[in-house]
Amino acid sequence: MENSENGGVEPKQNNKGKHRKPKPWDDDPNIDRWKIEKFDPSWNEGGMLEVTSFSTLFPQYREKYLQEAWPIVKSALKEYGISCELNLVEGSMTVSTTRKTKDPYIVVKARDLIKLLSRSVPAPQAIKVLNDEMQCDIIKISNLVRNKERFIKRRQRLMGPNSSTLKALEILTGCYILIQGNTVSAMGSFKPLKQVRKIVEDCMQNVMHPIFHIKILMVRKELEKDPTLAHESWDRFLPKFKKKNINQNKVKSKEKRPYTPYPPPPQPSKIDIQLQTGEYFLNDKVKSAKKWQERQEKQTEKTAENKRKREAAFIPPKEPVVQDTKSDDGGKDLAAMAISLKKKAKEYGRQNSAENVNAEAYIAESGEPSKKKSKRKHS
């Protein structure tokens, strides 16, 4: 930084890449720079100059499986000119280059293979890492959470019920994912492996639930189908999740006692208590008799309680009381009903007799004077 004549400050020149000369293939549109070409043995006919070897330990529970699957692993590595050794005494696997090895990077792939085998990945799946298109990533999750219970809960959250969350992540990312102990093993291409690492770390650090990542991946997969949105930002389409703080029950802190410079009074010992009760001055025989009497009292109480419990099983249950339907009120109602029915029957009979009267007989009877009335007149 130098000051100019006018008092201004001149910007510092960027010297990065000043010695790099332009290459004829820099602007070639036919070259795909992300494509990984398959190795051709003619590129390295001389082979390897030095022996490179890698070894890794495996847990004891994998010993039986590795012993059975080792011939498959050995034949797969033999095609690339890599020698492998399984040491059951030390509990280790070793891979190293030979004179037949042409590909210089295949030994690193073989190292990844034995790492995956030690982390409980099946041998047929682990052998796929030898392909140029396949990569692997072993994510350590034990150091992300300190509390063991919280660690187990978050690891289970990553798997989901019946491993449904893990299967959904495998389908959306196109990676093979295996959770074993304190590690998560993933196999796939570079970009999906980066997504898997982000999802695993966010889940274990309680940043975001895996189900929210699954929703985002599903939206991204749908947006990739639209060619018009290829050069636009997708932020407006992606869902945004806010972390909710749940009010947890706080542990009640103990009330602070007022400060006193004096120490608390000493608690009385057994001898002090015996001196207060007068038991200290008793003889051994009296003490033993007293203890025996206390023991007998406790025993009698216990036997009485046990007897009550046994007898409780033989006490018959109370029978339900059947309510008597016949009552005095019901009898009164029946008598009143009978009287009313009789009255109605009489009225009905009178009505019938009035309707059946002969008109001629009634007129004739009404025309003749009664004998009683005539007798009264003559007298």
Coordinates of N, CA and C in Angstrom, one line a residue, residues 168-363:
A168 N -35.7 -43.4 3.7 CA -36.1 -42.2 2.9 C -34.8 -41.4 2.5
L169 N -33.8 -41.3 3.4 CA -32.6 -40.6 3.1 C -31.8 -41.3 2.0
E170 N -31.8 -42.6 2.1 CA -31.1 -43.4 1.1 C -31.7 -43.2 -0.3
I171 N -33.0 -43.2 -0.4 CA -33.7 -43.0 -1.7 C -33.5 -41.6 -2.2
L172 N -33.5 -40.6 -1.4 CA -33.4 -39.2 -1.9 C -32.0 -38.8 -2.2
T173 N -31.0 -39.3 -1.4 CA -29.6 -39.0 -1.7 C -28.9 -39.9 -2.6
G174 N -29.5 -41.2 -2.7 CA -28.8 -42.2 -3.6 C -27.6 -42.8 -3.0
C175 N -27.5 -42.7 -1.6 CA -26.3 -43.2 -0.9 C -26.7 -44.4 -0.1
Y176 N -25.7 -45.3 0.2 CA -25.9 -46.4 1.1 C -25.5 -45.9 2.5
I177 N -26.4 -46.0 3.5 CA -26.2 -45.4 4.8 C -26.3 -46.5 5.9
L178 N -25.4 -46.7 6.8 CA -25.4 -47.7 7.8 C -25.0 -47.1 9.1
I179 N -25.8 -47.2 10.2 CA -25.5 -46.7 11.5 C -25.1 -47.8 12.3
Q180 N -23.9 -47.8 12.9 CA -23.3 -48.8 13.7 C -22.5 -48.2 14.8
G181 N -23.0 -48.4 16.1 CA -22.3 -47.9 17.2 C -22.1 -46.4 17.2
N182 N -20.9 -46.0 17.2 CA -20.5 -44.5 17.3 C -20.2 -43.9 15.9
T183 N -20.5 -44.6 14.8 CA -20.2 -44.1 13.5 C -21.4 -44.3 12.6
V184 N -21.4 -43.5 11.5 CA -22.3 -43.6 10.4 C -21.5 -43.8 9.1
S185 N -21.7 -44.9 8.5 CA -21.0 -45.2 7.2 C -21.9 -44.9 6.1
A186 N -21.3 -44.1 5.1 CA -22.1 -43.7 3.9 C -21.3 -44.0 2.7
M187 N -22.0 -44.5 1.6 CA -21.3 -44.8 0.3 C -22.1 -44.1 -0.8
G188 N -21.4 -43.4 -1.7 CA -22.1 -42.8 -2.8 C -21.1 -41.8 -3.5
S189 N -21.7 -40.9 -4.3 CA -20.8 -39.9 -5.0 C -20.6 -38.7 -4.0
F190 N -19.8 -37.8 -4.5 CA -19.3 -36.7 -3.6 C -20.4 -35.8 -3.1
K191 N -21.3 -35.3 -4.0 CA -22.3 -34.4 -3.6 C -23.3 -35.0 -2.6
P192 N -23.9 -36.2 -2.9 CA -24.8 -36.8 -1.9 C -24.1 -37.0 -0.5
L193 N -22.8 -37.4 -0.6 CA -22.1 -37.7 0.7 C -22.0 -36.4 1.6
K194 N -21.8 -35.3 0.9 CA -21.8 -34.0 1.6 C -23.2 -33.7 2.3
Q195 N -24.2 -34.0 1.5 CA -25.6 -33.9 2.1 C -25.8 -34.8 3.3
V196 N -25.4 -36.0 3.2 CA -25.6 -37.0 4.3 C -24.8 -36.5 5.5
R197 N -23.6 -36.1 5.4 CA -22.8 -35.6 6.5 C -23.5 -34.4 7.2
K198 N -24.1 -33.5 6.4 CA -24.8 -32.3 6.9 C -26.0 -32.8 7.7
I199 N -26.8 -33.7 7.2 CA -28.0 -34.2 7.8 C -27.6 -34.9 9.2
V200 N -26.6 -35.7 9.2 CA -26.2 -36.5 10.4 C -25.7 -35.5 11.5
E201 N -24.9 -34.6 11.1 CA -24.4 -33.6 12.1 C -25.5 -32.7 12.6
D202 N -26.4 -32.3 11.8 CA -27.5 -31.5 12.3 C -28.4 -32.2 13.2
C203 N -28.6 -33.5 12.9 CA -29.5 -34.3 13.8 C -28.8 -34.6 15.2
M204 N -27.5 -34.9 15.2 CA -26.8 -35.2 16.4 C -26.6 -34.0 17.3
Q205 N -26.4 -32.8 16.6 CA -26.3 -31.6 17.4 C -27.6 -30.8 17.7
N206 N -28.7 -31.5 17.3 CA -30.0 -31.0 17.6 C -30.3 -29.6 16.8
V207 N -29.7 -29.5 15.7 CA -29.9 -28.3 14.9 C -31.2 -28.4 14.1
M208 N -31.4 -29.5 13.4 CA -32.6 -29.7 12.6 C -32.9 -31.2 12.6
H209 N -34.2 -31.5 12.6 CA -34.7 -32.9 12.6 C -34.5 -33.4 11.2
P210 N -34.2 -34.7 11.0 CA -34.0 -35.3 9.7 C -35.2 -35.2 8.8
I211 N -36.4 -35.2 9.4 CA -37.6 -35.2 8.6 C -37.7 -33.8 7.8
F212 N -37.2 -32.8 8.4 CA -37.2 -31.5 7.7 C -36.2 -31.5 6.5
H213 N -35.1 -32.1 6.7 CA -34.1 -32.3 5.6 C -34.7 -33.1 4.5
I214 N -35.5 -34.1 4.9 CA -36.2 -35.0 3.8 C -37.2 -34.1 3.0
K215 N -37.9 -33.2 3.7 CA -38.8 -32.3 3.0 C -38.1 -31.4 2.0
I216 N -37.0 -30.9 2.5 CA -36.2 -30.0 1.6 C -35.7 -30.7 0.4
L217 N -35.2 -32.0 0.6 CA -34.6 -32.8 -0.5 C -35.7 -33.1 -1.5
M218 N -36.9 -33.4 -1.0 CA -38.1 -33.7 -1.9 C -38.4 -32.5 -2.8
V219 N -38.4 -31.3 -2.2 CA -38.7 -30.1 -2.9 C -37.6 -29.8 -4.0
R220 N -36.4 -30.0 -3.6 CA -35.2 -29.8 -4.5 C -35.3 -30.8 -5.7
K221 N -35.8 -32.0 -5.4 CA -35.9 -33.0 -6.5 C -36.9 -32.7 -7.5
E222 N -38.0 -32.1 -7.0 CA -39.1 -31.6 -7.9 C -38.6 -30.4 -8.7
L223 N -37.9 -29.5 -8.1 CA -37.4 -28.3 -8.8 C -36.4 -28.6 -9.9
E224 N -35.6 -29.7 -9.7 CA -34.6 -30.1 -10.7 C -35.2 -30.5 -12.0
K225 N -36.5 -30.9 -11.9 CA -37.2 -31.3 -13.2 C -37.6 -30.2 -14.1
D226 N -37.7 -28.9 -13.5 CA -38.1 -27.8 -14.2 C -36.8 -27.1 -14.8
P227 N -36.6 -27.1 -16.1 CA -35.4 -26.5 -16.7 C -35.4 -25.0 -16.6
T228 N -36.6 -24.3 -16.5 CA -36.6 -22.8 -16.4 C -36.0 -22.3 -15.1
L229 N -36.0 -23.2 -14.1 CA -35.5 -22.7 -12.8 C -34.0 -23.1 -12.6
A230 N -33.3 -23.5 -13.7 CA -32.0 -24.0 -13.5 C -31.0 -22.9 -13.1
H231 N -31.2 -21.7 -13.6 CA -30.3 -20.6 -13.3 C -30.9 -19.6 -12.3
E232 N -31.9 -20.0 -11.5 CA -32.5 -19.1 -10.5 C -32.3 -19.7 -9.1
S233 N -32.5 -18.8 -8.1 CA -32.4 -19.2 -6.7 C -33.6 -19.9 -6.3
W234 N -33.5 -21.0 -5.5 CA -34.6 -21.8 -5.1 C -35.0 -21.5 -3.6
D235 N -34.4 -20.4 -3.1 CA -34.7 -20.1 -1.7 C -36.2 -19.8 -1.4
R236 N -36.9 -19.2 -2.4 CA -38.3 -18.9 -2.2 C -39.2 -20.1 -2.2
F237 N -38.7 -21.2 -2.7 CA -39.5 -22.4 -2.8 C -39.2 -23.4 -1.6
L238 N -38.0 -23.3 -1.1 CA -37.7 -24.2 0.0 C -38.4 -23.8 1.3
P239 N -38.8 -24.8 2.1 CA -39.5 -24.5 3.3 C -38.5 -24.1 4.4
K240 N -38.9 -23.2 5.2 CA -38.1 -22.6 6.3 C -38.7 -23.1 7.6
F241 N -37.8 -23.7 8.4 CA -38.3 -24.2 9.7 C -37.6 -23.5 10.8
K242 N -38.4 -23.0 11.8 CA -37.9 -22.3 12.9 C -37.9 -23.3 14.1
K243 N -36.9 -23.1 14.9 CA -36.7 -24.0 16.0 C -37.6 -23.5 17.2
K244 N -38.4 -24.3 17.7 CA -39.3 -23.9 18.8 C -38.6 -24.3 20.2
N245 N -38.6 -23.4 21.1 CA -38.1 -23.6 22.4 C -39.2 -24.1 23.3
I246 N -39.1 -25.3 23.7 CA -40.2 -25.9 24.6 C -39.8 -25.6 26.0
N247 N -40.8 -25.1 26.8 CA -40.6 -24.8 28.2 C -40.5 -26.1 29.0
Q248 N -39.3 -26.4 29.4 CA -39.0 -27.6 30.2 C -39.2 -27.3 31.7
N249 N -39.6 -28.3 32.4 CA -39.7 -28.1 33.9 C -38.4 -27.9 34.5
K250 N -38.2 -26.7 35.0 CA -36.9 -26.4 35.7 C -36.8 -27.1 37.1
V251 N -35.6 -27.5 37.4 CA -35.4 -28.1 38.7 C -35.5 -27.0 39.8
K252 N -36.3 -27.3 40.7 CA -36.4 -26.3 41.8 C -35.2 -26.3 42.7
S253 N -34.6 -25.1 42.8 CA -33.3 -25.0 43.5 C -33.7 -24.9 45.0
K254 N -32.8 -25.5 45.8 CA -33.1 -25.5 47.3 C -32.9 -24.0 47.8
E255 N -33.8 -23.7 48.8 CA -33.7 -22.4 49.3 C -32.4 -22.2 50.1
K256 N -31.8 -21.1 49.9 CA -30.5 -20.8 50.6 C -30.8 -20.4 52.1
R257 N -30.2 -21.1 53.0 CA -30.3 -20.8 54.4 C -29.5 -19.6 54.7
P258 N -30.0 -18.8 55.7 CA -29.2 -17.6 56.1 C -27.8 -18.0 56.7
Y259 N -26.9 -17.2 56.3 CA -25.5 -17.5 56.7 C -25.3 -17.3 58.2
T260 N -24.7 -18.3 58.8 CA -24.4 -18.2 60.3 C -22.9 -18.6 60.4
P261 N -22.1 -17.8 61.2 CA -20.7 -18.2 61.3 C -20.5 -19.4 62.2
Y262 N -21.5 -19.9 63.0 CA -21.4 -21.0 63.9 C -21.7 -22.3 63.2
P263 N -21.0 -23.3 63.5 CA -21.3 -24.6 62.8 C -22.6 -25.2 63.4
P264 N -23.2 -26.1 62.6 CA -24.5 -26.7 63.1 C -24.2 -27.6 64.3
P265 N -25.2 -27.8 65.2 CA -25.0 -28.6 66.4 C -24.8 -30.0 66.0
P266 N -23.9 -30.7 66.8 CA -23.6 -32.1 66.4 C -24.8 -33.0 66.7
Q267 N -24.9 -34.0 65.8 CA -26.0 -35.0 65.9 C -25.7 -36.0 67.1
P268 N -26.7 -36.4 67.9 CA -26.4 -37.3 69.0 C -26.1 -38.7 68.5
S269 N -25.1 -39.3 69.1 CA -24.7 -40.6 68.8 C -25.6 -41.7 69.4
K270 N -25.3 -42.9 69.1 CA -26.1 -44.0 69.6 C -26.0 -44.1 71.2
I271 N -24.8 -43.9 71.6 CA -24.5 -43.9 73.1 C -25.3 -42.8 73.8
D272 N -25.3 -41.6 73.2 CA -26.1 -40.5 73.8 C -27.5 -40.8 73.9
I273 N -28.1 -41.4 72.8 CA -29.5 -41.7 72.8 C -29.8 -42.8 73.9
Q274 N -28.9 -43.8 74.0 CA -29.1 -44.8 75.1 C -29.0 -44.2 76.5
L275 N -28.1 -43.2 76.7 CA -28.0 -42.5 77.9 C -29.3 -41.8 78.3
Q276 N -29.9 -41.1 77.2 CA -31.1 -40.4 77.5 C -32.3 -41.3 77.8
T277 N -32.4 -42.4 77.2 CA -33.5 -43.4 77.5 C -33.2 -44.2 78.7
G278 N -32.0 -44.3 79.1 CA -31.6 -45.2 80.3 C -31.3 -46.6 79.9
E279 N -31.2 -46.9 78.6 CA -30.9 -48.2 78.2 C -29.4 -48.5 78.4
Y280 N -28.6 -47.5 78.4 CA -27.2 -47.7 78.6 C -26.8 -48.4 79.9
F281 N -27.6 -48.2 80.9 CA -27.3 -48.7 82.2 C -27.9 -50.1 82.5
L282 N -28.6 -50.7 81.5 CA -29.3 -52.0 81.7 C -28.2 -53.1 81.5
N283 N -28.5 -54.3 82.1 CA -27.7 -55.5 81.9 C -27.9 -56.0 80.5
D284 N -26.9 -56.9 80.1 CA -27.0 -57.6 78.8 C -28.3 -58.5 78.7
K285 N -28.6 -59.1 79.8 CA -29.8 -60.0 79.8 C -31.1 -59.2 79.6
V286 N -31.2 -58.1 80.3 CA -32.3 -57.2 80.1 C -32.4 -56.7 78.7
K287 N -31.3 -56.3 78.2 CA -31.3 -55.7 76.8 C -31.7 -56.8 75.8
S288 N -31.2 -58.0 76.0 CA -31.6 -59.1 75.0 C -33.0 -59.4 75.2
A289 N -33.5 -59.4 76.4 CA -35.0 -59.7 76.7 C -35.8 -58.6 76.0
K290 N -35.4 -57.4 76.1 CA -36.2 -56.3 75.5 C -36.2 -56.4 74.0
K291 N -35.1 -56.7 73.4 CA -35.0 -56.9 72.0 C -35.9 -58.0 71.5
W292 N -35.8 -59.2 72.3 CA -36.7 -60.3 72.0 C -38.1 -60.0 72.0
Q293 N -38.5 -59.2 73.0 CA -39.9 -58.8 73.2 C -40.4 -57.9 72.0
E294 N -39.5 -57.0 71.6 CA -39.8 -56.1 70.4 C -40.0 -57.0 69.2
R295 N -39.1 -58.0 69.0 CA -39.1 -58.8 67.9 C -40.4 -59.6 67.9
Q296 N -40.8 -60.1 69.1 CA -42.1 -60.9 69.2 C -43.3 -60.0 68.8
E297 N -43.3 -58.8 69.3 CA -44.4 -57.9 69.0 C -44.5 -57.6 67.4
K298 N -43.4 -57.4 66.8 CA -43.4 -57.2 65.4 C -43.9 -58.5 64.6
Q299 N -43.5 -59.6 65.2 CA -43.8 -60.9 64.6 C -45.3 -61.1 64.7
T300 N -45.9 -60.8 65.8 CA -47.4 -61.0 66.0 C -48.2 -60.1 65.1
E301 N -47.7 -58.8 65.0 CA -48.4 -57.9 64.1 C -48.3 -58.4 62.7
K302 N -47.2 -58.9 62.3 CA -47.0 -59.4 60.9 C -47.9 -60.6 60.6
T303 N -48.0 -61.6 61.6 CA -48.8 -62.8 61.4 C -50.3 -62.4 61.4
A304 N -50.7 -61.4 62.2 CA -52.1 -61.0 62.2 C -52.5 -60.3 60.9
E305 N -51.5 -59.6 60.3 CA -51.8 -58.9 59.0 C -51.9 -60.0 57.9
N306 N -51.0 -60.9 57.9 CA -51.0 -62.0 56.9 C -52.3 -62.8 57.0
K307 N -52.7 -63.1 58.2 CA -54.0 -63.8 58.5 C -55.2 -63.1 57.9
R308 N -55.2 -61.7 58.1 CA -56.3 -60.9 57.6 C -56.3 -61.0 56.1
K309 N -55.1 -60.9 55.5 CA -55.0 -61.0 54.0 C -55.6 -62.3 53.5
R310 N -55.2 -63.4 54.2 CA -55.7 -64.8 53.7 C -57.2 -64.9 53.9
E311 N -57.7 -64.4 55.0 CA -59.1 -64.5 55.2 C -60.0 -63.6 54.3
A312 N -59.3 -62.6 53.8 CA -60.1 -61.7 52.9 C -60.5 -62.4 51.7
A313 N -59.8 -63.4 51.3 CA -60.1 -64.1 50.0 C -61.4 -65.0 50.2
F314 N -61.7 -65.4 51.5 CA -62.9 -66.2 51.8 C -64.1 -65.4 52.2
I315 N -64.0 -64.1 52.3 CA -65.2 -63.3 52.6 C -66.1 -63.2 51.4
P316 N -67.4 -63.6 51.5 CA -68.2 -63.6 50.3 C -68.6 -62.1 49.9
P317 N -68.7 -61.9 48.6 CA -69.0 -60.5 48.2 C -70.5 -60.2 48.6
K318 N -70.8 -58.9 48.7 CA -72.1 -58.5 49.1 C -73.0 -58.6 47.8
E319 N -74.2 -59.3 48.1 CA -75.1 -59.5 47.0 C -75.9 -58.2 46.7
P320 N -76.2 -57.9 45.5 CA -77.0 -56.7 45.1 C -78.4 -56.8 45.7
V321 N -78.9 -55.7 46.3 CA -80.2 -55.7 46.9 C -81.2 -55.5 45.8
V322 N -82.2 -56.4 45.8 CA -83.3 -56.3 44.8 C -84.4 -55.4 45.3
Q323 N -84.8 -54.4 44.7 CA -85.8 -53.5 45.1 C -87.2 -54.1 44.9
D324 N -88.1 -54.0 46.0 CA -89.4 -54.6 46.0 C -90.4 -53.7 45.2
T325 N -90.9 -54.3 44.1 CA -91.8 -53.5 43.2 C -93.2 -53.3 43.8
K326 N -93.6 -54.2 44.8 CA -94.9 -54.0 45.4 C -94.8 -53.0 46.6
S327 N -95.6 -52.0 46.5 CA -95.5 -51.0 47.5 C -97.0 -50.5 47.9
D328 N -97.2 -49.8 49.0 CA -98.5 -49.3 49.4 C -99.1 -48.4 48.4
D329 N -98.2 -47.5 47.9 CA -98.8 -46.6 46.9 C -99.3 -47.3 45.7
G330 N -98.7 -48.4 45.3 CA -99.2 -49.1 44.1 C -100.6 -49.7 44.4
G331 N -100.8 -50.2 45.7 CA -102.1 -50.8 46.0 C -103.2 -49.8 46.0
K332 N -102.9 -48.6 46.5 CA -103.9 -47.5 46.5 C -104.2 -47.1 45.1
D333 N -103.2 -47.0 44.3 CA -103.5 -46.7 42.9 C -104.4 -47.7 42.2
L334 N -104.2 -49.0 42.5 CA -105.0 -50.1 41.9 C -106.5 -50.0 42.4
A335 N -106.7 -49.6 43.7 CA -108.1 -49.5 44.2 C -108.8 -48.4 43.6
A336 N -108.1 -47.2 43.5 CA -108.7 -46.0 42.9 C -109.1 -46.3 41.4
M337 N -108.2 -47.1 40.7 CA -108.5 -47.4 39.3 C -109.7 -48.3 39.2
A338 N -109.9 -49.2 40.1 CA -111.0 -50.2 40.1 C -112.4 -49.4 40.3
I339 N -112.3 -48.4 41.3 CA -113.6 -47.6 41.5 C -114.0 -46.8 40.3
S340 N -112.9 -46.2 39.7 CA -113.2 -45.4 38.5 C -113.8 -46.2 37.4
L341 N -113.2 -47.4 37.2 CA -113.7 -48.3 36.2 C -115.2 -48.7 36.4
K342 N -115.5 -49.0 37.7 CA -116.9 -49.3 38.0 C -117.9 -48.2 37.7
K343 N -117.5 -47.0 38.0 CA -118.3 -45.8 37.8 C -118.6 -45.7 36.3
K344 N -117.5 -45.9 35.5 CA -117.6 -45.7 34.1 C -118.5 -46.8 33.5
A345 N -118.5 -48.0 34.1 CA -119.4 -49.1 33.6 C -120.8 -48.8 33.9
K346 N -121.2 -48.2 35.0 CA -122.5 -47.8 35.4 C -123.1 -46.8 34.4
E347 N -122.2 -45.8 34.2 CA -122.7 -44.7 33.3 C -122.9 -45.2 31.9
Y348 N -122.1 -46.1 31.5 CA -122.2 -46.7 30.1 C -123.5 -47.5 30.1
G349 N -123.9 -48.3 31.1 CA -125.1 -49.0 31.2 C -126.4 -48.1 31.1
R350 N -126.3 -47.0 31.8 CA -127.4 -46.1 31.8 C -127.6 -45.5 30.4
Q351 N -126.5 -45.2 29.7 CA -126.6 -44.7 28.4 C -127.3 -45.7 27.4
N352 N -127.0 -46.9 27.6 CA -127.5 -48.0 26.7 C -129.0 -48.2 27.0
S353 N -129.4 -48.1 28.3 CA -130.9 -48.3 28.6 C -131.7 -47.1 28.1
A354 N -131.1 -45.9 28.1 CA -131.8 -44.7 27.6 C -132.0 -44.8 26.1
E355 N -131.0 -45.4 25.4 CA -131.1 -45.5 23.9 C -132.1 -46.5 23.5
N356 N -132.3 -47.6 24.3 CA -133.2 -48.7 23.9 C -134.7 -48.6 24.3
V357 N -135.1 -47.4 24.7 CA -136.5 -47.1 25.2 C -137.4 -47.1 24.0
N358 N -138.7 -47.8 24.1 CA -139.7 -47.8 23.0 C -140.5 -46.6 23.1
A359 N -140.6 -45.8 22.0 CA -141.3 -44.5 22.0 C -142.8 -44.7 22.3
E360 N -143.5 -45.7 21.7 CA -145.0 -45.8 21.9 C -145.3 -46.2 23.3
A361 N -144.5 -47.1 23.9 CA -144.8 -47.5 25.3 C -144.5 -46.4 26.2
Y362 N -143.6 -45.6 25.9 CA -143.2 -44.4 26.8 C -144.4 -43.4 26.8
I363 N -145.0 -43.2 25.6 CA -146.1 -42.2 25.4 C -147.3 -42.7 26.1

